[in-house]
């Protein structure tokens, strides 16, 4: 059984991926420093799968701690590397924290693969590397744009660090997955997204508004060049995203990579406006949302969605859940967290 280290495995996407890895028969070790999560996620994973992954509390940007982890574990075959700080606005305020945390963590993981003979890396990249693309939908050949935030830059440079390392190290393979907008939670409502304080992202803000924690959803911008004037993104279910990681890992293990470093877009492959999300949420949950359209949010792009042909063809991956189902799982998770 392959042993896989999941960095940031107590976080939102990481915890869902650990569940899918366990379901696929992998032995999983989680490392997390709980800077944006809680060990309770591991309890949720155990309740879903019946298996408790080993948990190491450590900071991935600290080389000595990570080397200790690899020495103690011995035979880690691959890494799925989620651990990162991800708040775009905060990264503008605290660039050094973001560069230090995100880039050192990635460098350390690549170093450990080399030192300990691990072979596979799956990296959490982001559609943020495309900025506002000139042509939609974006393919993996769409040029990356200069990053619009230090956070975005850590994804762009992170990709480069990984690509340069695998190109200079025989026997090591990597896949960068460029996520579009993952939403929702596990259908069991045992794990989900737990933003600290006021959410930055749309769907947690919607569910908190529906739960009465926020008074009103503010829709940022009603004057975009889109059918209803609100911005377009490519939203898809986090469980589908989790499954893409297992397929990426399996592709490398099976020797099906066509080059040491590959990139795949992961999204539903269609663009949805903010107002369409609001309507879909109201329809599927029966809860009316209090909202208003306000000015644009600084740094937001107008529209982006993925061409996912490559992931379909090469990974055999596409989204299974509908948007409505993903929103329903988000709501069920919010209700559970709030004891509703
Ligand atoms: P998250 O904050 O829920 O998960 C990240 C986890 O990493 C957290 O548990 C946090 O405690 C941990 N962590 C952070 N720095 C660490 C460190 N130095 N050492 C150990 N643990 C550390 O975020 P998420 O939404 O699950 O995102 C996971 C990854 O996916 C991140 O790399 C993020 O940038 C990327 N991503 C997320 C989205 C999204 O919309 N959520 C989109 C594109 C890319
Ligand atoms: C979606 C849409 C908002 C909140 C962010 C990161 C990006 C990537 C994904 C990691 C936008 C609108 C939001 C609200 C609103 N993450 N909105 N009211 O902007 O696509 O991207 O997460 O890599 O790097 O920037 O996602 O969920 O914040 O916003 O109207 O209260 O919802 O303006 O149009 P976004 P989001």
mmCIF file of C-alpha atoms and ligand atoms in Angstrom:
data_model
loop_
_atom_site.group_PDB
_atom_site.id
_atom_site.type_symbol
_atom_site.label_atom_id
_atom_site.label_comp_id
_atom_site.label_asym_id
_atom_site.label_seq_id
_atom_site.Cartn_x
_atom_site.Cartn_y
_atom_site.Cartn_z
ATOM 1 C CA UNK A 1 0.000 0.000 0.000
ATOM 2 C CA UNK A 2 1.460 3.383 -1.016
ATOM 3 C CA UNK A 3 2.054 5.799 1.815
ATOM 4 C CA UNK A 4 1.076 9.372 0.957
ATOM 5 C CA UNK A 5 1.810 12.514 2.959
ATOM 6 C CA UNK A 6 -0.990 15.058 2.802
ATOM 7 C CA UNK A 7 0.194 18.518 3.869
ATOM 8 C CA UNK A 8 -2.661 20.735 5.069
ATOM 9 C CA UNK A 9 -4.758 17.580 5.368
ATOM 10 C CA UNK A 10 -6.899 19.036 8.162
ATOM 11 C CA UNK A 11 -7.978 21.909 5.899
ATOM 12 C CA UNK A 12 -10.975 22.243 3.622
ATOM 13 C CA UNK A 13 -9.813 20.565 0.400
ATOM 14 C CA UNK A 14 -7.177 18.454 2.171
ATOM 15 C CA UNK A 15 -9.661 16.736 4.497
ATOM 16 C CA UNK A 16 -11.954 15.808 1.590
ATOM 17 C CA UNK A 17 -8.966 14.449 -0.309
ATOM 18 C CA UNK A 18 -7.814 12.352 2.650
ATOM 19 C CA UNK A 19 -11.251 10.689 2.642
ATOM 20 C CA UNK A 20 -10.957 9.828 -1.066
ATOM 21 C CA UNK A 21 -7.379 8.592 -0.646
ATOM 22 C CA UNK A 22 -8.419 6.287 2.197
ATOM 23 C CA UNK A 23 -11.397 5.067 0.150
ATOM 24 C CA UNK A 24 -8.987 4.287 -2.702
ATOM 25 C CA UNK A 25 -6.789 2.208 -0.357
ATOM 26 C CA UNK A 26 -3.870 4.573 0.280
ATOM 27 C CA UNK A 27 -2.144 4.833 3.648
ATOM 28 C CA UNK A 28 -2.320 8.498 4.607
ATOM 29 C CA UNK A 29 -0.199 10.613 6.932
ATOM 30 C CA UNK A 30 -1.457 14.151 7.556
ATOM 31 C CA UNK A 31 0.796 17.062 8.476
ATOM 32 C CA UNK A 32 -0.799 20.331 9.516
ATOM 33 C CA UNK A 33 0.043 23.226 11.830
ATOM 34 C CA UNK A 34 -3.652 24.122 12.287
ATOM 35 C CA UNK A 35 -3.014 27.742 11.296
ATOM 36 C CA UNK A 36 -6.364 27.616 9.477
ATOM 37 C CA UNK A 37 -7.978 24.370 10.661
ATOM 38 C CA UNK A 38 -8.578 22.125 13.641
ATOM 39 C CA UNK A 39 -7.684 18.543 14.543
ATOM 40 C CA UNK A 40 -11.455 17.934 14.660
ATOM 41 C CA UNK A 41 -11.300 17.410 10.888
ATOM 42 C CA UNK A 42 -9.422 14.182 11.562
ATOM 43 C CA UNK A 43 -12.321 12.948 13.730
ATOM 44 C CA UNK A 44 -14.680 13.680 10.835
ATOM 45 C CA UNK A 45 -12.456 11.743 8.428
ATOM 46 C CA UNK A 46 -12.457 8.798 10.830
ATOM 47 C CA UNK A 47 -16.256 8.880 11.171
ATOM 48 C CA UNK A 48 -16.635 8.820 7.373
ATOM 49 C CA UNK A 49 -14.025 6.198 6.506
ATOM 50 C CA UNK A 50 -13.648 4.157 9.706
ATOM 51 C CA UNK A 51 -9.896 4.785 9.471
ATOM 52 C CA UNK A 52 -7.955 7.419 11.403
ATOM 53 C CA UNK A 53 -5.039 8.791 9.398
ATOM 54 C CA UNK A 54 -1.835 9.412 11.340
ATOM 55 C CA UNK A 55 -1.555 13.098 12.215
ATOM 56 C CA UNK A 56 1.686 15.018 12.718
ATOM 57 C CA UNK A 57 1.428 18.585 13.974
ATOM 58 C CA UNK A 58 4.275 20.450 12.304
ATOM 59 C CA UNK A 59 5.017 23.499 10.181
ATOM 60 C CA UNK A 60 5.887 22.577 6.597
ATOM 61 C CA UNK A 61 8.029 25.699 6.256
ATOM 62 C CA UNK A 62 10.309 24.386 9.037
ATOM 63 C CA UNK A 63 12.827 22.096 7.363
ATOM 64 C CA UNK A 64 14.060 20.417 10.570
ATOM 65 C CA UNK A 65 10.533 19.360 11.634
ATOM 66 C CA UNK A 66 9.707 18.085 8.182
ATOM 67 C CA UNK A 67 12.955 16.138 7.947
ATOM 68 C CA UNK A 68 12.124 14.524 11.309
ATOM 69 C CA UNK A 69 8.727 13.528 9.937
ATOM 70 C CA UNK A 70 10.242 11.919 6.841
ATOM 71 C CA UNK A 71 12.905 10.118 8.915
ATOM 72 C CA UNK A 72 10.287 8.753 11.297
ATOM 73 C CA UNK A 73 7.913 7.640 8.530
ATOM 74 C CA UNK A 74 10.589 6.168 6.286
ATOM 75 C CA UNK A 75 8.845 5.298 3.068
ATOM 76 C CA UNK A 76 6.650 8.167 1.910
ATOM 77 C CA UNK A 77 6.022 7.540 -1.768
ATOM 78 C CA UNK A 78 4.234 10.760 -2.652
ATOM 79 C CA UNK A 79 3.039 14.091 -1.343
ATOM 80 C CA UNK A 80 -0.203 15.933 -1.918
ATOM 81 C CA UNK A 81 0.731 19.451 -0.992
ATOM 82 C CA UNK A 82 -2.162 21.642 0.178
ATOM 83 C CA UNK A 83 -0.471 23.479 3.062
ATOM 84 C CA UNK A 84 -0.541 27.184 2.288
ATOM 85 C CA UNK A 85 -2.003 30.459 3.454
ATOM 86 C CA UNK A 86 -4.748 31.408 1.006
ATOM 87 C CA UNK A 87 -6.377 34.743 1.836
ATOM 88 C CA UNK A 88 -5.699 36.990 -1.156
ATOM 89 C CA UNK A 89 -6.341 40.297 0.676
ATOM 90 C CA UNK A 90 -4.249 39.307 3.687
ATOM 91 C CA UNK A 91 -1.389 38.400 1.359
ATOM 92 C CA UNK A 92 -1.290 42.022 0.160
ATOM 93 C CA UNK A 93 -1.006 43.186 3.807
ATOM 94 C CA UNK A 94 1.508 40.533 4.848
ATOM 95 C CA UNK A 95 3.485 39.503 1.760
ATOM 96 C CA UNK A 96 6.484 38.160 3.666
ATOM 97 C CA UNK A 97 4.282 35.802 5.726
ATOM 98 C CA UNK A 98 2.817 34.429 2.486
ATOM 99 C CA UNK A 99 6.113 34.073 0.645
ATOM 100 C CA UNK A 100 7.767 32.503 3.683
ATOM 101 C CA UNK A 101 4.977 30.073 4.511
ATOM 102 C CA UNK A 102 3.968 29.026 1.010
ATOM 103 C CA UNK A 103 7.282 29.017 -0.823
ATOM 104 C CA UNK A 104 9.409 27.496 1.955
ATOM 105 C CA UNK A 105 6.798 24.764 2.435
ATOM 106 C CA UNK A 106 6.923 23.893 -1.271
ATOM 107 C CA UNK A 107 10.729 23.995 -1.385
ATOM 108 C CA UNK A 108 10.914 21.746 1.685
ATOM 109 C CA UNK A 109 8.514 19.192 0.204
ATOM 110 C CA UNK A 110 10.518 18.953 -3.019
ATOM 111 C CA UNK A 111 13.727 18.674 -0.997
ATOM 112 C CA UNK A 112 12.244 15.800 1.032
ATOM 113 C CA UNK A 113 11.199 13.903 -2.102
ATOM 114 C CA UNK A 114 14.800 14.119 -3.291
ATOM 115 C CA UNK A 115 16.394 13.267 0.072
ATOM 116 C CA UNK A 116 14.134 10.374 0.950
ATOM 117 C CA UNK A 117 13.502 8.897 -2.495
ATOM 118 C CA UNK A 118 9.823 9.835 -2.803
ATOM 119 C CA UNK A 119 8.517 9.993 -6.335
ATOM 120 C CA UNK A 120 5.252 11.871 -6.655
ATOM 121 C CA UNK A 121 3.968 15.380 -5.962
ATOM 122 C CA UNK A 122 0.474 16.746 -6.505
ATOM 123 C CA UNK A 123 0.404 20.526 -6.044
ATOM 124 C CA UNK A 124 -2.572 22.779 -5.243
ATOM 125 C CA UNK A 125 -2.339 25.461 -7.842
ATOM 126 C CA UNK A 126 -5.082 27.899 -8.745
ATOM 127 C CA UNK A 127 -6.867 29.559 -11.636
ATOM 128 C CA UNK A 128 -5.488 32.748 -10.106
ATOM 129 C CA UNK A 129 -2.357 32.107 -12.234
ATOM 130 C CA UNK A 130 -4.405 33.021 -15.343
ATOM 131 C CA UNK A 131 -5.562 36.411 -14.013
ATOM 132 C CA UNK A 132 -8.221 37.814 -16.366
ATOM 133 C CA UNK A 133 -7.644 35.690 -19.492
ATOM 134 C CA UNK A 134 -8.019 37.253 -22.935
ATOM 135 C CA UNK A 135 -9.826 34.185 -24.299
ATOM 136 C CA UNK A 136 -12.377 31.984 -22.483
ATOM 137 C CA UNK A 137 -12.567 29.216 -21.480
ATOM 138 C CA UNK A 138 -8.959 28.850 -20.317
ATOM 139 C CA UNK A 139 -6.928 25.838 -21.328
ATOM 140 C CA UNK A 140 -3.662 24.760 -19.751
ATOM 141 C CA UNK A 141 -1.915 26.556 -22.647
ATOM 142 C CA UNK A 142 -3.516 29.875 -21.785
ATOM 143 C CA UNK A 143 -0.587 32.074 -20.759
ATOM 144 C CA UNK A 144 -0.147 32.717 -17.075
ATOM 145 C CA UNK A 145 -0.412 36.411 -16.225
ATOM 146 C CA UNK A 146 1.719 38.336 -13.726
ATOM 147 C CA UNK A 147 0.227 37.605 -10.323
ATOM 148 C CA UNK A 148 -2.312 40.072 -8.979
ATOM 149 C CA UNK A 149 -1.381 39.364 -5.347
ATOM 150 C CA UNK A 150 1.485 37.895 -3.320
ATOM 151 C CA UNK A 151 -0.777 34.851 -2.781
ATOM 152 C CA UNK A 152 -1.175 34.404 -6.531
ATOM 153 C CA UNK A 153 2.551 34.820 -6.945
ATOM 154 C CA UNK A 154 3.213 31.968 -4.491
ATOM 155 C CA UNK A 155 1.138 29.697 -6.757
ATOM 156 C CA UNK A 156 2.937 30.811 -9.899
ATOM 157 C CA UNK A 157 6.403 30.503 -8.332
ATOM 158 C CA UNK A 158 5.357 27.290 -6.563
ATOM 159 C CA UNK A 159 4.570 25.743 -9.946
ATOM 160 C CA UNK A 160 7.981 26.871 -11.249
ATOM 161 C CA UNK A 161 9.840 25.481 -8.226
ATOM 162 C CA UNK A 162 8.190 22.121 -8.736
ATOM 163 C CA UNK A 163 8.697 22.054 -12.498
ATOM 164 C CA UNK A 164 12.384 22.989 -12.217
ATOM 165 C CA UNK A 165 12.942 20.362 -9.525
ATOM 166 C CA UNK A 166 11.338 17.447 -11.372
ATOM 167 C CA UNK A 167 13.133 18.453 -14.575
ATOM 168 C CA UNK A 168 16.455 18.154 -12.788
ATOM 169 C CA UNK A 169 15.685 15.001 -10.760
ATOM 170 C CA UNK A 170 15.176 11.717 -12.527
ATOM 171 C CA UNK A 171 12.409 9.503 -11.222
ATOM 172 C CA UNK A 172 10.382 12.315 -9.600
ATOM 173 C CA UNK A 173 7.032 13.295 -11.136
ATOM 174 C CA UNK A 174 4.641 16.127 -10.390
ATOM 175 C CA UNK A 175 1.170 17.246 -11.352
ATOM 176 C CA UNK A 176 -0.084 20.756 -10.656
ATOM 177 C CA UNK A 177 -3.857 20.982 -10.461
ATOM 178 C CA UNK A 178 -5.198 24.455 -11.157
ATOM 179 C CA UNK A 179 -8.402 24.621 -9.149
ATOM 180 C CA UNK A 180 -11.229 26.890 -10.164
ATOM 181 C CA UNK A 181 -13.835 27.511 -7.394
ATOM 182 C CA UNK A 182 -14.432 24.494 -5.144
ATOM 183 C CA UNK A 183 -17.577 24.739 -3.009
ATOM 184 C CA UNK A 184 -19.726 22.586 -0.756
ATOM 185 C CA UNK A 185 -18.906 19.883 1.737
ATOM 186 C CA UNK A 186 -18.883 16.125 2.184
ATOM 187 C CA UNK A 187 -22.458 14.764 1.881
ATOM 188 C CA UNK A 188 -22.127 13.282 5.389
ATOM 189 C CA UNK A 189 -21.646 16.831 6.780
ATOM 190 C CA UNK A 190 -18.789 15.420 8.883
ATOM 191 C CA UNK A 191 -16.220 17.707 7.205
ATOM 192 C CA UNK A 192 -16.494 21.031 5.369
ATOM 193 C CA UNK A 193 -15.175 24.548 5.088
ATOM 194 C CA UNK A 194 -14.658 26.415 8.368
ATOM 195 C CA UNK A 195 -13.617 30.006 7.656
ATOM 196 C CA UNK A 196 -12.415 31.913 10.718
ATOM 197 C CA UNK A 197 -14.298 35.207 11.111
ATOM 198 C CA UNK A 198 -15.965 36.915 8.174
ATOM 199 C CA UNK A 199 -15.715 34.733 5.070
ATOM 200 C CA UNK A 200 -13.957 36.107 1.979
ATOM 201 C CA UNK A 201 -15.461 33.513 -0.342
ATOM 202 C CA UNK A 202 -18.929 33.622 -1.780
ATOM 203 C CA UNK A 203 -20.502 30.327 -0.735
ATOM 204 C CA UNK A 204 -19.528 30.434 2.966
ATOM 205 C CA UNK A 205 -20.875 33.998 3.023
ATOM 206 C CA UNK A 206 -24.132 32.785 1.501
ATOM 207 C CA UNK A 207 -24.559 29.910 3.970
ATOM 208 C CA UNK A 208 -23.719 32.155 6.937
ATOM 209 C CA UNK A 209 -26.249 34.713 5.720
ATOM 210 C CA UNK A 210 -28.868 32.001 5.328
ATOM 211 C CA UNK A 211 -28.047 30.820 8.864
ATOM 212 C CA UNK A 212 -28.573 34.347 10.225
ATOM 213 C CA UNK A 213 -24.936 34.919 11.196
ATOM 214 C CA UNK A 214 -24.496 37.636 8.564
ATOM 215 C CA UNK A 215 -27.242 40.151 7.994
ATOM 216 C CA UNK A 216 -26.901 40.513 4.263
ATOM 217 C CA UNK A 217 -24.861 39.196 1.364
ATOM 218 C CA UNK A 218 -23.139 41.963 -0.545
ATOM 219 C CA UNK A 219 -22.754 41.124 -4.218
ATOM 220 C CA UNK A 220 -19.587 42.813 -5.398
ATOM 221 C CA UNK A 221 -20.328 44.464 -8.737
ATOM 222 C CA UNK A 222 -23.474 44.551 -10.863
ATOM 223 C CA UNK A 223 -21.962 46.296 -13.854
ATOM 224 C CA UNK A 224 -19.707 43.606 -15.301
ATOM 225 C CA UNK A 225 -19.926 42.659 -18.958
ATOM 226 C CA UNK A 226 -21.896 39.457 -18.209
ATOM 227 C CA UNK A 227 -25.524 38.468 -18.876
ATOM 228 C CA UNK A 228 -26.796 39.761 -15.507
ATOM 229 C CA UNK A 229 -23.936 42.152 -14.688
ATOM 230 C CA UNK A 230 -22.440 40.032 -11.869
ATOM 231 C CA UNK A 231 -19.062 38.294 -12.073
ATOM 232 C CA UNK A 232 -18.607 34.795 -13.496
ATOM 233 C CA UNK A 233 -16.650 31.909 -11.957
ATOM 234 C CA UNK A 234 -16.436 28.139 -12.391
ATOM 235 C CA UNK A 235 -17.891 26.612 -9.191
ATOM 236 C CA UNK A 236 -17.750 22.855 -8.565
ATOM 237 C CA UNK A 237 -18.092 20.360 -5.721
ATOM 238 C CA UNK A 238 -15.111 19.885 -3.402
ATOM 239 C CA UNK A 239 -15.634 16.096 -3.394
ATOM 240 C CA UNK A 240 -15.105 16.083 -7.172
ATOM 241 C CA UNK A 241 -11.934 18.096 -6.650
ATOM 242 C CA UNK A 242 -10.758 15.618 -4.013
ATOM 243 C CA UNK A 243 -11.208 12.761 -6.491
ATOM 244 C CA UNK A 244 -9.062 14.590 -9.081
ATOM 245 C CA UNK A 245 -6.121 14.324 -6.664
ATOM 246 C CA UNK A 246 -6.472 10.558 -6.380
ATOM 247 C CA UNK A 247 -6.606 10.241 -10.182
ATOM 248 C CA UNK A 248 -3.551 12.484 -10.582
ATOM 249 C CA UNK A 249 -1.592 10.428 -8.093
ATOM 250 C CA UNK A 250 -2.670 7.162 -9.690
ATOM 251 C CA UNK A 251 -1.635 8.439 -13.134
ATOM 252 C CA UNK A 252 1.930 8.980 -11.889
ATOM 253 C CA UNK A 253 2.046 5.681 -9.976
ATOM 254 C CA UNK A 254 0.843 3.797 -13.078
ATOM 255 C CA UNK A 255 3.545 5.434 -15.211
ATOM 256 C CA UNK A 256 1.036 7.191 -17.451
ATOM 257 C CA UNK A 257 2.561 10.686 -17.148
ATOM 258 C CA UNK A 258 3.615 12.007 -20.533
ATOM 259 C CA UNK A 259 6.234 14.273 -18.955
ATOM 260 C CA UNK A 260 7.690 14.648 -15.461
ATOM 261 C CA UNK A 261 5.651 17.808 -14.877
ATOM 262 C CA UNK A 262 2.043 18.110 -15.972
ATOM 263 C CA UNK A 263 -0.697 20.672 -15.398
ATOM 264 C CA UNK A 264 -4.464 20.158 -15.383
ATOM 265 C CA UNK A 265 -7.360 22.558 -14.974
ATOM 266 C CA UNK A 266 -9.997 21.310 -12.555
ATOM 267 C CA UNK A 267 -13.412 22.910 -12.677
ATOM 268 C CA UNK A 268 -16.890 22.198 -13.971
ATOM 269 C CA UNK A 269 -16.082 23.802 -17.325
ATOM 270 C CA UNK A 270 -18.879 26.363 -17.236
ATOM 271 C CA UNK A 271 -19.254 29.888 -15.983
ATOM 272 C CA UNK A 272 -21.882 30.880 -13.406
ATOM 273 C CA UNK A 273 -22.733 34.398 -12.246
ATOM 274 C CA UNK A 274 -23.049 35.414 -8.605
ATOM 275 C CA UNK A 275 -26.782 36.015 -9.054
ATOM 276 C CA UNK A 276 -27.201 32.540 -10.574
ATOM 277 C CA UNK A 277 -25.520 31.073 -7.493
ATOM 278 C CA UNK A 278 -27.859 33.028 -5.221
ATOM 279 C CA UNK A 279 -30.926 31.794 -7.163
ATOM 280 C CA UNK A 280 -29.685 28.200 -7.250
ATOM 281 C CA UNK A 281 -29.080 28.297 -3.489
ATOM 282 C CA UNK A 282 -32.564 29.655 -2.827
ATOM 283 C CA UNK A 283 -34.160 27.046 -5.085
ATOM 284 C CA UNK A 284 -32.383 24.032 -3.669
ATOM 285 C CA UNK A 285 -32.630 25.003 0.011
ATOM 286 C CA UNK A 286 -35.921 26.919 0.024
ATOM 287 C CA UNK A 287 -34.190 29.663 2.057
ATOM 288 C CA UNK A 288 -34.550 33.265 0.884
ATOM 289 C CA UNK A 289 -31.314 35.253 0.914
ATOM 290 C CA UNK A 290 -31.052 38.849 1.946
ATOM 291 C CA UNK A 291 -28.695 40.499 -0.538
ATOM 292 C CA UNK A 292 -27.747 43.791 -2.164
ATOM 293 C CA UNK A 293 -25.592 44.657 -5.133
ATOM 294 C CA UNK A 294 -22.720 46.956 -4.154
ATOM 295 C CA UNK A 295 -19.505 48.198 -5.810
ATOM 296 C CA UNK A 296 -16.873 45.902 -7.245
ATOM 297 C CA UNK A 297 -14.314 44.277 -4.924
ATOM 298 C CA UNK A 298 -10.771 45.529 -5.520
ATOM 299 C CA UNK A 299 -8.672 43.057 -7.493
ATOM 300 C CA UNK A 300 -11.618 40.938 -8.688
ATOM 301 C CA UNK A 301 -11.641 39.691 -12.238
ATOM 302 C CA UNK A 302 -14.764 39.828 -14.385
ATOM 303 C CA UNK A 303 -15.079 36.282 -15.626
ATOM 304 C CA UNK A 304 -13.178 33.020 -15.761
ATOM 305 C CA UNK A 305 -14.046 29.412 -16.395
ATOM 306 C CA UNK A 306 -12.115 26.313 -17.356
ATOM 307 C CA UNK A 307 -11.730 24.174 -20.399
ATOM 308 C CA UNK A 308 -11.422 20.771 -18.696
ATOM 309 C CA UNK A 309 -10.925 18.672 -21.839
ATOM 310 C CA UNK A 310 -7.405 17.694 -20.822
ATOM 311 C CA UNK A 311 -8.405 16.451 -17.357
ATOM 312 C CA UNK A 312 -11.245 14.451 -18.930
ATOM 313 C CA UNK A 313 -8.984 12.870 -21.529
ATOM 314 C CA UNK A 314 -5.847 12.269 -19.475
ATOM 315 C CA UNK A 315 -7.114 11.821 -15.905
ATOM 316 C CA UNK A 316 -10.528 10.413 -16.767
ATOM 317 C CA UNK A 317 -11.953 13.110 -14.507
ATOM 318 C CA UNK A 318 -14.998 15.287 -14.720
ATOM 319 C CA UNK A 319 -17.390 16.754 -12.210
ATOM 320 C CA UNK A 320 -20.131 14.385 -11.049
ATOM 321 C CA UNK A 321 -22.135 16.657 -8.729
ATOM 322 C CA UNK A 322 -24.428 19.390 -9.958
ATOM 323 C CA UNK A 323 -24.100 22.949 -8.751
ATOM 324 C CA UNK A 324 -27.373 22.553 -6.826
ATOM 325 C CA UNK A 325 -26.135 19.441 -5.037
ATOM 326 C CA UNK A 326 -22.860 21.145 -4.119
ATOM 327 C CA UNK A 327 -24.812 24.093 -2.676
ATOM 328 C CA UNK A 328 -27.071 21.752 -0.740
ATOM 329 C CA UNK A 329 -24.069 20.045 0.883
ATOM 330 C CA UNK A 330 -22.690 23.493 1.790
ATOM 331 C CA UNK A 331 -25.978 24.333 3.496
ATOM 332 C CA UNK A 332 -26.218 20.998 5.303
ATOM 333 C CA UNK A 333 -22.689 21.514 6.642
ATOM 334 C CA UNK A 334 -23.458 25.073 7.800
ATOM 335 C CA UNK A 335 -26.598 23.860 9.590
ATOM 336 C CA UNK A 336 -24.661 21.090 11.318
ATOM 337 C CA UNK A 337 -21.880 23.439 12.441
ATOM 338 C CA UNK A 338 -24.472 25.885 13.839
ATOM 339 C CA UNK A 339 -26.522 23.153 15.495
ATOM 340 C CA UNK A 340 -29.562 23.991 13.346
HETATM 341 P P1 LIG B 1 -7.342 25.610 4.089
HETATM 342 O O1 LIG B 1 -6.795 26.834 4.746
HETATM 343 O O2 LIG B 1 -8.630 25.062 4.568
HETATM 344 O O3 LIG B 1 -6.270 24.438 4.135
HETATM 345 C C1 LIG B 1 -4.880 24.672 4.185
HETATM 346 C C2 LIG B 1 -4.332 23.866 5.356
HETATM 347 O O4 LIG B 1 -2.916 24.019 5.414
HETATM 348 C C3 LIG B 1 -4.889 24.325 6.704
HETATM 349 O O5 LIG B 1 -5.306 23.181 7.440
HETATM 350 C C4 LIG B 1 -3.714 25.016 7.374
HETATM 351 O O6 LIG B 1 -3.759 24.895 8.786
HETATM 352 C C5 LIG B 1 -2.552 24.259 6.762
HETATM 353 N N1 LIG B 1 -1.281 24.977 6.696
HETATM 354 C C6 LIG B 1 -1.036 26.223 6.216
HETATM 355 N N2 LIG B 1 0.272 26.501 6.298
HETATM 356 C C7 LIG B 1 0.875 25.426 6.857
HETATM 357 C C8 LIG B 1 2.218 25.101 7.203
HETATM 358 N N3 LIG B 1 3.214 25.964 7.011
HETATM 359 N N4 LIG B 1 2.479 23.894 7.742
HETATM 360 C C9 LIG B 1 1.471 23.001 7.952
HETATM 361 N N5 LIG B 1 0.191 23.250 7.657
HETATM 362 C C10 LIG B 1 -0.111 24.446 7.099
HETATM 363 O O7 LIG B 1 -7.399 25.922 2.518
HETATM 364 P P2 LIG B 1 -8.020 25.074 1.326
HETATM 365 O O8 LIG B 1 -9.126 25.866 0.747
HETATM 366 O O9 LIG B 1 -8.242 23.672 1.751
HETATM 367 O O10 LIG B 1 -6.821 25.152 0.291
HETATM 368 C C11 LIG B 1 -5.881 24.098 0.135
HETATM 369 C C12 LIG B 1 -4.896 24.477 -0.951
HETATM 370 O O11 LIG B 1 -5.596 24.729 -2.169
HETATM 371 C C13 LIG B 1 -4.104 25.741 -0.663
HETATM 372 O O12 LIG B 1 -2.790 25.571 -1.163
HETATM 373 C C14 LIG B 1 -4.840 26.796 -1.456
HETATM 374 O O13 LIG B 1 -3.984 27.859 -1.805
HETATM 375 C C15 LIG B 1 -5.237 26.001 -2.679
HETATM 376 N N6 LIG B 1 -6.397 26.538 -3.412
HETATM 377 C C16 LIG B 1 -7.592 26.712 -2.770
HETATM 378 C C17 LIG B 1 -8.686 27.202 -3.467
HETATM 379 C C18 LIG B 1 -9.998 27.425 -2.794
HETATM 380 O O14 LIG B 1 -10.875 28.036 -3.423
HETATM 381 N N7 LIG B 1 -10.224 26.966 -1.575
HETATM 382 C C19 LIG B 1 -8.567 27.502 -4.836
HETATM 383 C C20 LIG B 1 -7.333 27.297 -5.461
HETATM 384 C C21 LIG B 1 -6.249 26.805 -4.734
HETATM 385 C C1 LIG B 2 -16.471 34.587 -6.098
HETATM 386 C C2 LIG B 2 -17.360 35.691 -6.663
HETATM 387 C C3 LIG B 2 -16.827 37.857 -5.789
HETATM 388 C C4 LIG B 2 -17.989 37.195 -1.673
HETATM 389 C C5 LIG B 2 -10.771 33.453 -4.684
HETATM 390 C C6 LIG B 2 -9.281 33.684 -4.800
HETATM 391 C C7 LIG B 2 -8.699 32.804 -5.855
HETATM 392 C C8 LIG B 2 -9.049 31.339 -5.598
HETATM 393 C C9 LIG B 2 -10.522 31.157 -5.401
HETATM 394 C C10 LIG B 2 -7.334 30.287 -4.317
HETATM 395 C C11 LIG B 2 -16.571 36.966 -6.997
HETATM 396 C C12 LIG B 2 -18.200 37.439 -5.387
HETATM 397 C C13 LIG B 2 -17.728 37.021 -3.024
HETATM 398 C C14 LIG B 2 -19.053 38.055 -1.276
HETATM 399 C C15 LIG B 2 -19.526 38.476 -3.592
HETATM 400 N N1 LIG B 2 -8.453 30.834 -4.406
HETATM 401 N N2 LIG B 2 -18.477 37.648 -3.952
HETATM 402 N N3 LIG B 2 -19.783 38.646 -2.265
HETATM 403 O O1 LIG B 2 -12.821 35.695 -6.220
HETATM 404 O O2 LIG B 2 -13.026 33.604 -7.595
HETATM 405 O O3 LIG B 2 -11.331 33.740 -5.924
HETATM 406 O O4 LIG B 2 -10.977 32.056 -4.396
HETATM 407 O O5 LIG B 2 -6.483 30.124 -5.115
HETATM 408 O O6 LIG B 2 -7.315 32.993 -5.850
HETATM 409 O O7 LIG B 2 -9.082 35.047 -5.168
HETATM 410 O O8 LIG B 2 -13.726 33.547 -5.200
HETATM 411 O O9 LIG B 2 -15.499 33.050 -3.578
HETATM 412 O O10 LIG B 2 -14.026 35.072 -3.188
HETATM 413 O O11 LIG B 2 -15.675 35.110 -5.041
HETATM 414 O O12 LIG B 2 -20.205 39.048 -4.443
HETATM 415 O O13 LIG B 2 -19.297 38.273 -0.105
HETATM 416 O O14 LIG B 2 -18.299 36.074 -5.637
HETATM 417 O O15 LIG B 2 -16.762 39.231 -6.080
HETATM 418 O O16 LIG B 2 -17.167 37.521 -8.131
HETATM 419 P P1 LIG B 2 -12.750 34.247 -6.270
HETATM 420 P P2 LIG B 2 -14.723 34.172 -4.141
#
